[in-house]
mmCIF file of C-alpha atoms in Angstrom:
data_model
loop_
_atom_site.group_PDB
_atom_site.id
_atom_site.type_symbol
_atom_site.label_atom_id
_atom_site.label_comp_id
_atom_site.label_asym_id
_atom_site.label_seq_id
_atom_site.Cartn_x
_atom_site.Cartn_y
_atom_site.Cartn_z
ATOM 1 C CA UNK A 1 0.000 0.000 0.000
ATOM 2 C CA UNK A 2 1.600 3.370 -1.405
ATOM 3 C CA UNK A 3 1.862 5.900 2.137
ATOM 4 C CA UNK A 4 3.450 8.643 0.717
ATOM 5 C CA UNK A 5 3.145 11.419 2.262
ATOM 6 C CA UNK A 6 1.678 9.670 5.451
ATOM 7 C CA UNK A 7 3.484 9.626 8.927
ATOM 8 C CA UNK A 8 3.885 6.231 9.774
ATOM 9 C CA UNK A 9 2.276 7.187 13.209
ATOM 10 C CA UNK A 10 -0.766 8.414 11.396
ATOM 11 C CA UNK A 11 -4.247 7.246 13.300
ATOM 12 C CA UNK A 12 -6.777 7.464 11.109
ATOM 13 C CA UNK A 13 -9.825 6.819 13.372
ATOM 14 C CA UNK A 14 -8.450 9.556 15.989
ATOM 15 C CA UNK A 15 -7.708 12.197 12.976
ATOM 16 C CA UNK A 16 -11.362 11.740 11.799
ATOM 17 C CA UNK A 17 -12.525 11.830 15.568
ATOM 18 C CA UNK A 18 -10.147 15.247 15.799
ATOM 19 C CA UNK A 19 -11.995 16.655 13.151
ATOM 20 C CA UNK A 20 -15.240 15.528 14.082
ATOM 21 C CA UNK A 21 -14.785 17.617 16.951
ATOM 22 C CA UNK A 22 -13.877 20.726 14.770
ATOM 23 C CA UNK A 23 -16.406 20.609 12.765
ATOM 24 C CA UNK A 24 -18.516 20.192 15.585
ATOM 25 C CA UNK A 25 -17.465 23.157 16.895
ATOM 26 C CA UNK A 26 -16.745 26.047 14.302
ATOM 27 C CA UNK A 27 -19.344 24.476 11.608
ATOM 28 C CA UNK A 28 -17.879 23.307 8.155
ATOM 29 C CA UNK A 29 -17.246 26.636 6.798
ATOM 30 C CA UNK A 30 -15.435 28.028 9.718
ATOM 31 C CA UNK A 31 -12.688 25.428 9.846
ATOM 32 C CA UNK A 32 -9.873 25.810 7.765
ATOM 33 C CA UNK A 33 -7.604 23.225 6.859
ATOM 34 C CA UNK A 34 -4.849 24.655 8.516
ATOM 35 C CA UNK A 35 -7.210 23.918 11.602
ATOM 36 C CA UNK A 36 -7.214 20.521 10.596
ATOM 37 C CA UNK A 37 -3.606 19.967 10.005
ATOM 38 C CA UNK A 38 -3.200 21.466 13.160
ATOM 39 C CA UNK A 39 -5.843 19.747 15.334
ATOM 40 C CA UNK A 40 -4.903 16.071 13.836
ATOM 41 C CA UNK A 41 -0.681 17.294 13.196
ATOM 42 C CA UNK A 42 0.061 16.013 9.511
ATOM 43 C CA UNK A 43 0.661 18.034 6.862
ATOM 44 C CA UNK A 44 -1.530 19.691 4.164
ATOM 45 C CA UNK A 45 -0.333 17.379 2.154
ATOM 46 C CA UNK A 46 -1.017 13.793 4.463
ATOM 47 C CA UNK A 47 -4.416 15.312 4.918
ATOM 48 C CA UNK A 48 -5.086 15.519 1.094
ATOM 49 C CA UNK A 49 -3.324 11.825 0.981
ATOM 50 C CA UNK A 50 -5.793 10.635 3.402
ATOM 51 C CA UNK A 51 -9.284 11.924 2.694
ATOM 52 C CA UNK A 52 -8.794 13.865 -0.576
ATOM 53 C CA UNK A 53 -10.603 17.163 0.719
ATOM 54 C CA UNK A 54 -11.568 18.936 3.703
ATOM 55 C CA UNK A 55 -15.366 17.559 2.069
ATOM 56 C CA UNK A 56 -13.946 14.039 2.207
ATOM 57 C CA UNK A 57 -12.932 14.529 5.599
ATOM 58 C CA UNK A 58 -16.208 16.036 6.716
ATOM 59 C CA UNK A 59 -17.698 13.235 5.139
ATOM 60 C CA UNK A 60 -15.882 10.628 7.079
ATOM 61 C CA UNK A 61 -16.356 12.510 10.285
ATOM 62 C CA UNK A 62 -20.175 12.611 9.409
ATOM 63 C CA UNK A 63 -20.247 8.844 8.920
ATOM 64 C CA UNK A 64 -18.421 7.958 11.797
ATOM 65 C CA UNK A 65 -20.658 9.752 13.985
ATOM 66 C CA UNK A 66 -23.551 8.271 12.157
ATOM 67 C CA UNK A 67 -22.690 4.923 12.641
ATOM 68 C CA UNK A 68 -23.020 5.481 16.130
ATOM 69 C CA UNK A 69 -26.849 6.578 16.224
ATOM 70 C CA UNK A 70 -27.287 3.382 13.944
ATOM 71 C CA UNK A 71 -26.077 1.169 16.307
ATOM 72 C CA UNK A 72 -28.098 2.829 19.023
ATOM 73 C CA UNK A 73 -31.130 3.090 17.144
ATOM 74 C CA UNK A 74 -30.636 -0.692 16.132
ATOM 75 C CA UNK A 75 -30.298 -1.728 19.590
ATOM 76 C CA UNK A 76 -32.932 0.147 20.941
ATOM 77 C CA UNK A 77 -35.129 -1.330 18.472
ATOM 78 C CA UNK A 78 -34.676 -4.557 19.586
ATOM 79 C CA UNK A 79 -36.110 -4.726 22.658
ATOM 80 C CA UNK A 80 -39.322 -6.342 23.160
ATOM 81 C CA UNK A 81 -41.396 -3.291 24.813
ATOM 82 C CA UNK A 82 -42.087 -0.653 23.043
ATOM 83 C CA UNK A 83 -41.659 1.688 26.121
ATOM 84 C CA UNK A 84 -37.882 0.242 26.629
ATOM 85 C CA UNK A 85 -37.167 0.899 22.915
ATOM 86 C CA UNK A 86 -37.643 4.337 22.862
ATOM 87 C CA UNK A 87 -36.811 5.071 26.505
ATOM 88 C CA UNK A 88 -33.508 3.379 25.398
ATOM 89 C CA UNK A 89 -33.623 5.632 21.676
ATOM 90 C CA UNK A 90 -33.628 8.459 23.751
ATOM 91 C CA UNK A 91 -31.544 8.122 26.612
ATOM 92 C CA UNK A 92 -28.705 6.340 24.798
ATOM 93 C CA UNK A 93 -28.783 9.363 22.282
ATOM 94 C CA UNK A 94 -28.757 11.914 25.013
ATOM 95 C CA UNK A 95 -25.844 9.935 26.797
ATOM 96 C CA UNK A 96 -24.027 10.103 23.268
ATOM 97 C CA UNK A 97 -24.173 13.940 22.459
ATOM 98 C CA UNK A 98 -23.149 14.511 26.325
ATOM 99 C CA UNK A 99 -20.337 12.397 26.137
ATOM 100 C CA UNK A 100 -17.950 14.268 29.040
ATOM 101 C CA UNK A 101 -14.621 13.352 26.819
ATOM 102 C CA UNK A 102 -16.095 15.858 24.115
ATOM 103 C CA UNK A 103 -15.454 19.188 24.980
ATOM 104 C CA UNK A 104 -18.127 21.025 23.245
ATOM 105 C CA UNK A 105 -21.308 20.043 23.673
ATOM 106 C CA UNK A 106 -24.277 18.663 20.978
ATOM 107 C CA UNK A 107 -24.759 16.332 18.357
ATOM 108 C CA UNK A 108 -22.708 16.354 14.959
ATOM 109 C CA UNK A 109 -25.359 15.065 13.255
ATOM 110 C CA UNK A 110 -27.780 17.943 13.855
ATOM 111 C CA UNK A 111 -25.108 20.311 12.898
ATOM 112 C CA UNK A 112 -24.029 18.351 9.822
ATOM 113 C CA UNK A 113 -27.609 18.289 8.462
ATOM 114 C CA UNK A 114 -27.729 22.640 8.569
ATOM 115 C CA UNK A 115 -24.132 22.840 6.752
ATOM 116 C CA UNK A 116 -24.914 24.510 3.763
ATOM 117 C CA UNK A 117 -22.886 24.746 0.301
ATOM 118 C CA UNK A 118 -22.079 22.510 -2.795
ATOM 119 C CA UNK A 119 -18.949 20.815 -0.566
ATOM 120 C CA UNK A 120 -20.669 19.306 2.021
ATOM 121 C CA UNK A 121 -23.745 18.099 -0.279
ATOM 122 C CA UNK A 122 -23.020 14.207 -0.318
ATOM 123 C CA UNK A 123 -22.450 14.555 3.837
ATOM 124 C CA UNK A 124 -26.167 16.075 4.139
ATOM 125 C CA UNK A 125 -27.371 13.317 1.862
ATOM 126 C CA UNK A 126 -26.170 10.445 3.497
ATOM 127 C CA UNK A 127 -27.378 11.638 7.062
ATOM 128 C CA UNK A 128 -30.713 12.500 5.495
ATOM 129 C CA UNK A 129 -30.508 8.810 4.398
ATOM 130 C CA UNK A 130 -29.279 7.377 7.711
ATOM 131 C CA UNK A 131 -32.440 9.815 9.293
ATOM 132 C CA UNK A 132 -35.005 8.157 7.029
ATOM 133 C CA UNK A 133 -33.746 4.876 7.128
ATOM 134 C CA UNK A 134 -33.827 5.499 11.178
ATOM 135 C CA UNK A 135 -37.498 6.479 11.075
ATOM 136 C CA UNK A 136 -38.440 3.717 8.981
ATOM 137 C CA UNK A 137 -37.192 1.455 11.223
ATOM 138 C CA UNK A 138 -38.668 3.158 13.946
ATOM 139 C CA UNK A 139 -42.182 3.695 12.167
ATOM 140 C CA UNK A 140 -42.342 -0.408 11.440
ATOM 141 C CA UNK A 141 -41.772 -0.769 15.770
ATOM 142 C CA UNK A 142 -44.571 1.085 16.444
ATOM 143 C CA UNK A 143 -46.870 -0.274 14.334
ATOM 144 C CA UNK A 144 -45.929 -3.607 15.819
ATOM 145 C CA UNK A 145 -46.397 -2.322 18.984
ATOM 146 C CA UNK A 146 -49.959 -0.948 17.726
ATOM 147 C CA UNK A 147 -51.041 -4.486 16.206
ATOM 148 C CA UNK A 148 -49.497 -6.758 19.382
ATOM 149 C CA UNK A 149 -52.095 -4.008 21.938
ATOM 150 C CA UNK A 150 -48.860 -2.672 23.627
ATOM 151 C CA UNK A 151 -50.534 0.721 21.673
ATOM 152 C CA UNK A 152 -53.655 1.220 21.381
ATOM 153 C CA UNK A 153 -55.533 0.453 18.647
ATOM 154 C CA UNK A 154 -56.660 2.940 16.025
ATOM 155 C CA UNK A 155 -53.389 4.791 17.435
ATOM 156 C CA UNK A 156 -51.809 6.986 14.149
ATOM 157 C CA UNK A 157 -48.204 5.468 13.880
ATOM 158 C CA UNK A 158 -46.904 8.703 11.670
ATOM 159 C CA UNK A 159 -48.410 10.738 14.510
ATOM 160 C CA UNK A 160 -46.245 9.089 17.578
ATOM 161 C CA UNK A 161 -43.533 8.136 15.264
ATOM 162 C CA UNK A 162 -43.463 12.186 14.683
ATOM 163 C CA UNK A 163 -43.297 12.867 18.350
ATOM 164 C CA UNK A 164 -40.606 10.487 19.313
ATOM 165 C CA UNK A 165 -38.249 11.970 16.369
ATOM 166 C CA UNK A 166 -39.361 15.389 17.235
ATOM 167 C CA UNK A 167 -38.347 14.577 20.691
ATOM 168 C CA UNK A 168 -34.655 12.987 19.687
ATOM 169 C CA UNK A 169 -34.118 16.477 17.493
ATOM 170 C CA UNK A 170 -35.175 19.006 20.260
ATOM 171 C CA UNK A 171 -33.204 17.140 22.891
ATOM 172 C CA UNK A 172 -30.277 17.272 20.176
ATOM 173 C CA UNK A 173 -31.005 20.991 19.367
ATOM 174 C CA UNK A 174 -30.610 21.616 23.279
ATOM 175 C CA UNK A 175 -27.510 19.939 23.593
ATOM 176 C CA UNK A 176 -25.903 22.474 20.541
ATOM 177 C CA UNK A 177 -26.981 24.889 23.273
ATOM 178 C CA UNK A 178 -25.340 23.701 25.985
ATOM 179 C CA UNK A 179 -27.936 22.399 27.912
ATOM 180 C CA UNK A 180 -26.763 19.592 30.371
ATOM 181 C CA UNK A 181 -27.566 15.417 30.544
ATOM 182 C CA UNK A 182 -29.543 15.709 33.552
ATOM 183 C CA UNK A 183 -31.927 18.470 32.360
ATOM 184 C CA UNK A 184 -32.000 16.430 28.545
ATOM 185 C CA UNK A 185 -32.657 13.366 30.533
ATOM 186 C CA UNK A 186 -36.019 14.722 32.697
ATOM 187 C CA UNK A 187 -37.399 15.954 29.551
ATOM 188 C CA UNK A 188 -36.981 12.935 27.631
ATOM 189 C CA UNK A 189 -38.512 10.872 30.662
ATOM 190 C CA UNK A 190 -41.305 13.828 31.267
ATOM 191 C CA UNK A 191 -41.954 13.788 27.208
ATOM 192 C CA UNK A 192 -42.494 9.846 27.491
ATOM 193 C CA UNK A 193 -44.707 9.781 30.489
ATOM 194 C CA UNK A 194 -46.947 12.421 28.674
ATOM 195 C CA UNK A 195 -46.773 9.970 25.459
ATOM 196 C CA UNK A 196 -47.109 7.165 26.712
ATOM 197 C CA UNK A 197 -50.382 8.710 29.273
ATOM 198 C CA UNK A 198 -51.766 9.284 25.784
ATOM 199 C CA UNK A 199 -51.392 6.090 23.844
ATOM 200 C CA UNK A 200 -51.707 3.570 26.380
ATOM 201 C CA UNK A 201 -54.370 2.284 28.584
#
């Protein structure tokens, strides 16, 4: 394998990770690739070596962070209540964006999805595609839930498929803010207790 130009130390999982955390931070458009180089220490020219563009780097950091709400929302999916899939959806998503290691707070994702510009155009689409492939997934669950009397019948699936994703992007919309674990936490319990109040008997 040709690794010209590439430090022999070079990490590629913790460079993406680095960046991740940039983007996360000053948006797309405010980091530069000398913030890059910098934040991951390889050249201009490793960085180019390695992901081709700041886009393809952006891209990588996108997907890396993505596959992590997949593997939550897989998991959470799995479980054979209804109530402990989402409870686990939402708290394992809150625990995620609040992650103490990261030192600026939200959820990549969220921010990823509001970049703007022809550069980070294939980024957006895939995490609209992980989103909608997500809510599909989630939308099938309830209707189970709905046809095995865990919800009750004549319940709208759309409708409380709706509120548990508008739930997920508020609480991830607070986070950007700053808002803390334990306050994201009580909502998400105090949003599900109103749900639930609603849709079961």
């Amino acid at each position: 394998m040709n690794t010209r130009g590439r430090p022999p130390e070079f990490d590629r999982d913790a460079a993406v990770l680095a960046a991740a955390r940039l983007f996360w931070r000053r948006g797309y458009s405010g980091t530069s690739t000398r913030d890059l180089t910098s934040a991951i220490g390889v050249s201009t020219s490793s960085l180019y070596s390695a992901f081709g563009s700041k886009a393809g780097l952006f891209e990588e950091a996108v997907s890396f962070y993505a596959r992590r709400y997949t593997i939550i929302c897989e998991k959470a999916l799995a479980a054979q209540s209804i109530r402990i899939a989402i409870d686990v959806l939402l708290r394992e998503s809150i625990i995620e964006i609040t992650q103490p290691a990261d030192s600026h707070p939200g959820c990549l994702i969220t921010s990823a999805v509001m970049a703007e510009g022809p550069a980070t155009r294939k980024a957006r689409g895939d995490i609209l595609a992980m989103l909608i492939r997500n809510e599909r997934l989630l939308r099938a669950r309830i209707r189970r839930a709905i046809d095995e009397g865990e919800i009750l019948g004549g319940t709208d699936a759309e409708v409380v498929t709706g509120f548990v994703q508008t739930i997920w992007q508020g609480v991830s919309a607070q986070s950007n803010r700053g808002v803390g674990r334990d306050e994201l936490l009580r909502i998400a319990d105090f949003s599900q207790r109103a749900m639930w109040s609603t849709y079961t008997r």
